[in-house]
Coordinates of C-alpha atoms and ligand atoms in Angstrom, one line a residue:
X1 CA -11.9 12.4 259.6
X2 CA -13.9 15.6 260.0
X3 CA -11.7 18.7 260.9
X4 CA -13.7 20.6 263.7
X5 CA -12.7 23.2 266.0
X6 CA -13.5 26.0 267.4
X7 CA -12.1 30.0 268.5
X8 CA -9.8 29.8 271.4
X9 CA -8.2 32.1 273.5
X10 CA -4.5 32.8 272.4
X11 CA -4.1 34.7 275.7
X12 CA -1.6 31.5 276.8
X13 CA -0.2 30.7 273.8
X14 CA -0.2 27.7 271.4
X15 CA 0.5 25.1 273.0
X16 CA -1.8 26.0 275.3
X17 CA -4.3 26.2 272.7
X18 CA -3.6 22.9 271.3
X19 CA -3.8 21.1 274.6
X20 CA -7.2 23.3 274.6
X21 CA -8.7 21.7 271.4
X22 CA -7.4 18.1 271.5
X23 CA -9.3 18.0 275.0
X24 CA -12.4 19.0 273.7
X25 CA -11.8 16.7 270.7
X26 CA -10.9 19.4 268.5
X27 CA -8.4 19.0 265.4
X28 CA -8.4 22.7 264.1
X29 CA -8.7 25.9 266.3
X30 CA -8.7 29.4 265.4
X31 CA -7.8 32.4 267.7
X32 CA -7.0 35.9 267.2
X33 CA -3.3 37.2 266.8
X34 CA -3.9 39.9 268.9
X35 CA -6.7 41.9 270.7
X36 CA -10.0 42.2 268.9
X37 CA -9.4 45.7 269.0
X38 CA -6.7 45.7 267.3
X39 CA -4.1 46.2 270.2
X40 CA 0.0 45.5 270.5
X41 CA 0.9 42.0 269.7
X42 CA 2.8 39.8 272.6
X43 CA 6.5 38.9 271.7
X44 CA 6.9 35.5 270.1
X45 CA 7.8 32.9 272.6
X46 CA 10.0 30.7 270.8
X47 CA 9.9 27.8 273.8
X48 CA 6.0 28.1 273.7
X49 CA 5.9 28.1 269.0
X50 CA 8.7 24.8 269.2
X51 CA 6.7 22.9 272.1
X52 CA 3.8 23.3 270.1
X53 CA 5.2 22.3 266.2
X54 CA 6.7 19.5 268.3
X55 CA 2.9 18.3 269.6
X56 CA 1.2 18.9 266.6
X57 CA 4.0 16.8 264.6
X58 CA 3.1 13.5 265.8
X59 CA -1.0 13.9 265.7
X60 CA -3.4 14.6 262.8
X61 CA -3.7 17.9 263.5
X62 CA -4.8 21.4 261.8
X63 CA -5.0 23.6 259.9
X64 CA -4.9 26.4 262.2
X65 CA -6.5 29.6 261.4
X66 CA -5.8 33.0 262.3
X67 CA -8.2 36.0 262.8
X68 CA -6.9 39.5 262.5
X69 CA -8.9 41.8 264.4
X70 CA -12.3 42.7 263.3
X71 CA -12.0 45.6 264.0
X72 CA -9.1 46.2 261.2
X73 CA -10.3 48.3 258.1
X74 CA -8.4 48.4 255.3
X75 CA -10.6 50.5 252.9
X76 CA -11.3 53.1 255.6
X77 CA -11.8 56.5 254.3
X78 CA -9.5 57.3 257.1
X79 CA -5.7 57.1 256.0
X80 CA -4.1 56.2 259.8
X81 CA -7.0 53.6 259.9
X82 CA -6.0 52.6 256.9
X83 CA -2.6 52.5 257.8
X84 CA -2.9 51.0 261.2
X85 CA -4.4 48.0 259.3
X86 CA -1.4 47.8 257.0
X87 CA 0.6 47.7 260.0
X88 CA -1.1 45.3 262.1
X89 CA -1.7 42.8 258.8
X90 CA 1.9 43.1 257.7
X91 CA 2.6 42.3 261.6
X92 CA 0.6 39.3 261.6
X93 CA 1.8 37.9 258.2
X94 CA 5.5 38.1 259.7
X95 CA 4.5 36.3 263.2
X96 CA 2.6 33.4 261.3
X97 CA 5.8 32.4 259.6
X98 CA 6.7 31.1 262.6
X99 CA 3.5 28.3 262.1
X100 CA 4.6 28.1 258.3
X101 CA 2.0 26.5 256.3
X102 CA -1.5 28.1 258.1
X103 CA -3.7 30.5 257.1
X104 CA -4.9 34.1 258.4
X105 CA -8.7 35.6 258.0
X106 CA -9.8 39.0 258.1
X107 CA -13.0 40.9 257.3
X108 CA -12.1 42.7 254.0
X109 CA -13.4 45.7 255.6
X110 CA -15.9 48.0 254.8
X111 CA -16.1 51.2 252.3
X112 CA -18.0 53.4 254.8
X113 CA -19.4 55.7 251.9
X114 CA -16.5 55.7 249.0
X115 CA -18.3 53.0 246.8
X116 CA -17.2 49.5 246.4
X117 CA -15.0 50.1 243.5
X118 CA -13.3 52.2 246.1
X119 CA -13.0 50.0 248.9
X120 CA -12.0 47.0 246.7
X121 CA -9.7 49.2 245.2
X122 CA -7.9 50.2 248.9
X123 CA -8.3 46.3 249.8
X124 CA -6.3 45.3 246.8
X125 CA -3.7 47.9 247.5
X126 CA -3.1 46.7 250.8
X127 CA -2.5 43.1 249.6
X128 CA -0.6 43.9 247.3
X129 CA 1.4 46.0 249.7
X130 CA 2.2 43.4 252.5
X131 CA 2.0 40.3 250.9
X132 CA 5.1 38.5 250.0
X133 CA 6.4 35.9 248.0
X134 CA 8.5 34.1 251.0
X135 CA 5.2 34.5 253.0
X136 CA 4.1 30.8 253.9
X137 CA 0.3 31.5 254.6
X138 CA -2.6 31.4 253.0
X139 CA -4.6 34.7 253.8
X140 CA -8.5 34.6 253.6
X141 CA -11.2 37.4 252.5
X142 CA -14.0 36.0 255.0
X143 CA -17.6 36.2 253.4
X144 CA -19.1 39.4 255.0
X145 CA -23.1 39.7 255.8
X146 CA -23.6 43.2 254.5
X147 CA -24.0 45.0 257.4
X148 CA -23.4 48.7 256.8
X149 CA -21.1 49.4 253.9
X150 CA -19.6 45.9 254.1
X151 CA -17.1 44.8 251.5
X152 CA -17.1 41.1 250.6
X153 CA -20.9 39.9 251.1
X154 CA -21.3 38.7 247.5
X155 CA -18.9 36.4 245.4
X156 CA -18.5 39.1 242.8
X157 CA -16.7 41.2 245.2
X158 CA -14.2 39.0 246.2
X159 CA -13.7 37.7 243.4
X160 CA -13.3 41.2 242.2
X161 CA -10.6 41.3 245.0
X162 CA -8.7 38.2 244.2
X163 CA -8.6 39.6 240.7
X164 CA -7.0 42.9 242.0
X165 CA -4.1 40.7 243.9
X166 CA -0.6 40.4 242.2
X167 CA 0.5 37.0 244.2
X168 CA -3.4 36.0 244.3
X169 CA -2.3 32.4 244.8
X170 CA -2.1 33.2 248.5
X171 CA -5.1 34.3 248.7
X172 CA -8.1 32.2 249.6
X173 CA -11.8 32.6 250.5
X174 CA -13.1 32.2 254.2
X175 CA -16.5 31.1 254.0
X176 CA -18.8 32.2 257.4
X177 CA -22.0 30.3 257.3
X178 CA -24.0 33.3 259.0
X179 CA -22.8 35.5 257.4
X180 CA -23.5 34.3 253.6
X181 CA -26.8 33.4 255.2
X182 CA -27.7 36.5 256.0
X183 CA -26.0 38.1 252.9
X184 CA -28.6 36.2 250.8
X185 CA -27.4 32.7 249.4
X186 CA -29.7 30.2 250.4
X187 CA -27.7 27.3 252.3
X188 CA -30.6 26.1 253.9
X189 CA -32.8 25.0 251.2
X190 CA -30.4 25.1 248.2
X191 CA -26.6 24.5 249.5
X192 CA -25.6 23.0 246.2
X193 CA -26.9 26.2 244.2
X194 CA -24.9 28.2 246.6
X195 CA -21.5 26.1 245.8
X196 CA -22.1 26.2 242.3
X197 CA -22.6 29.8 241.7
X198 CA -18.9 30.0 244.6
X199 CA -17.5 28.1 242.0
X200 CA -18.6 30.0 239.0
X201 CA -17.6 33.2 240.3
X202 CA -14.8 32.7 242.6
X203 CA -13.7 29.1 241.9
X204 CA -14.3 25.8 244.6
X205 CA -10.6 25.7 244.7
X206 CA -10.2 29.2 246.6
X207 CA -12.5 27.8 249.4
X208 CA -10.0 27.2 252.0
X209 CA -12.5 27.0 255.3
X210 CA -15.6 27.5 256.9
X211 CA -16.8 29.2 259.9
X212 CA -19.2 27.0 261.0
X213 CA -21.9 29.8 263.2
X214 CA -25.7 29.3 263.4
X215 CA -27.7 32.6 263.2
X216 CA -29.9 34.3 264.8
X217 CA -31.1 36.4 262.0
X218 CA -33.5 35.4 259.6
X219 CA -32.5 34.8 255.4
X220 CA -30.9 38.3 254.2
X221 CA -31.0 40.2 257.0
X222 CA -27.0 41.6 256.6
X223 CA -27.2 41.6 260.4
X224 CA -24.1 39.1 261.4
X225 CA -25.2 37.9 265.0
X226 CA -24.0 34.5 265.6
X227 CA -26.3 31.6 267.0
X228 CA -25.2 27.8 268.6
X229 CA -25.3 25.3 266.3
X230 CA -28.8 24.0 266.2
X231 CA -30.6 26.9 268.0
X232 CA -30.9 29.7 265.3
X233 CA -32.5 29.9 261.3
X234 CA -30.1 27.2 260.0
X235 CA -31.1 24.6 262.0
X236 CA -29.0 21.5 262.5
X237 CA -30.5 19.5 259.3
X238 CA -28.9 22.5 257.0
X239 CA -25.4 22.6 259.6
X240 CA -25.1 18.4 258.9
X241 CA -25.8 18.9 255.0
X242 CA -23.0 21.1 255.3
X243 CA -20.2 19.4 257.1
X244 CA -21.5 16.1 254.9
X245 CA -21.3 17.8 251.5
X246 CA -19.3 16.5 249.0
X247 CA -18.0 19.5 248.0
X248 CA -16.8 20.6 251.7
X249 CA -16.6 17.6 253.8
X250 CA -12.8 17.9 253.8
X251 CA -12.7 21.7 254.5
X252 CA -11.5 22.8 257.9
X253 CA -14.7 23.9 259.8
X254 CA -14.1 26.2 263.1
X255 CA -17.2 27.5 265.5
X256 CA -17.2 31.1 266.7
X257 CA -20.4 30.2 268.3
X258 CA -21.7 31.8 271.3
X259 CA -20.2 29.8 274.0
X260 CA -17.4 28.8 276.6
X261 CA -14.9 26.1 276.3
X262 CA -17.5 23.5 277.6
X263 CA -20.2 25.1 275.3
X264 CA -17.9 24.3 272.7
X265 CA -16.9 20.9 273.7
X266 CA -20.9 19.9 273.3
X267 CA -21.1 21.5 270.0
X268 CA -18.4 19.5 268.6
X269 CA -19.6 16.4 269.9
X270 CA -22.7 17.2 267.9
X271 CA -21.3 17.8 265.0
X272 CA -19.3 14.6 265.0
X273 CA -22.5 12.1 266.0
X274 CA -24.4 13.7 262.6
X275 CA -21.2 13.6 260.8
X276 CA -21.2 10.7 257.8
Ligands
FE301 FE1 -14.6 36.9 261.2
FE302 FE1 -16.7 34.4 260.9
ZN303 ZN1 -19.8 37.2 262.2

């Protein structure tokens, strides 16, 4: 069965999110660990993390993703910016092994001005910094648009990334329909190109899940502004290819769409009736 969901609020917790999801017929959600903006964490609620593991045992359920903040830069030119993301990363990793077996995305962040060889550099050393072998979650580079200085909007840089990771094999690869739209990889008219030159260069295998987003850009715009499914330059047609393909089909897919719970409930019930 097709694993759809969407971003939820984590503002009441996770069982309250997965009460959320299964009433809008979702079977993934993702939700951000703290504040976009990067704010303090709430304590773990050990009643509210059990409750949960204890619904999610009995139903065919997940995998759940976690966002960091976007606002999070780990190749800042800044050193407390850079730090602060060390810290809140490290922060996350240690909360998620409370939901062993999950996964956390964040944006790898962007150079502002140093070069790529110098952001991927900082990027790497972060990783290499805060993860850990006892760590029990997969943590994604999500696939950037190329907005500004950007890091992550081509396969070659995160593969370059992966490469520069000691215990690479918890790292996957996030990959954000808009976004690689707007980077410039044609998944409207050539999908299967796309995936083949992923798997060339990074490897099918690190593909770990997709955020499914329309856009409202047009092809190779580096802009990154979200669209509803249907509404924006993807077009339904290329969104059903996509949750169809061979190749992905199985993949987690999660909408950070512009919309409301309801919005979302809709959406997913659209992607399910042109689901194969
Ligand atoms: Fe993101
Ligand atoms: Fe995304
Ligand atoms: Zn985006």
């Amino acid at each position: 069965m097709l694993k759809i969901g969407c971003h939820l609020s984590a503002s009441k917790g996770f069982t309250h999110m997965i009460e959320e999801a299964l009433s809008i017929d979702a079977n993934v959600f993702q939700f951000f660990t703290r504040n976009p903006r990067g704010g303090k964490a709430k304590d773990i609620d050990m009643a509210d993390i059990e409750k949960f593991l204890e619904l999610k045992k009995n139903i065919n359920f997940g995998p759940i993703l976690a966002h960091a903040p976007y606002t999070l830069n780990a190749c800042s030119a800044d050193e407390r910016t850079r730090i602060f993301a060390h810290e809140v990363m490290a922060d996350d990793l240690r909360r998620m092994d409370f939901v062993p077996g999950n996964m956390y995305n964040f944006h790898p962040g962007s150079h502002v001005g140093q070069g790529i060889d110098k952001g991927i550099e900082l990027i790497c050393q972060t990783l290499n910094d805060i993860l850990k072998v006892e760590h029990q979650t997969k943590v994604l580079l999500e696939t950037m648009a190329g907005k500004g200085s950007e890091v992550g909007s081509t396969f070659e840089e995160l593969k370059r990334i992966i490469d520069g990771v000691e215990l690479n094999e918890k790292i996957g690869v996030c990959l954000d329909t808009c976004h690689v739209f707007d980077a410039g990889y044609d998944i409207v008219n050539d999908l299967d190109g796309v995936l083949d030159e992923f798997d060339k260069i990074i490897g099918l295998d690190r593909l770990c899940a997709i955020h499914l987003n329309d856009t409202k850009n047009s092809f190779e715009s580096h802009k990154d502004r979200h669209e509803k499914i249907g509404e924006g330059s993807l077009g339904l047609d290329a969104i059903s290819n996509i949750i169809n393909n061979e190749r992905l089909k199985n993949l987690p897919f999660y909408l950070e769409t512009p919309n409301d719970v309801s919005g979302y409930r809709e959406e997913i019930a659209l992607i399910r009736s042109v689901s194969n």
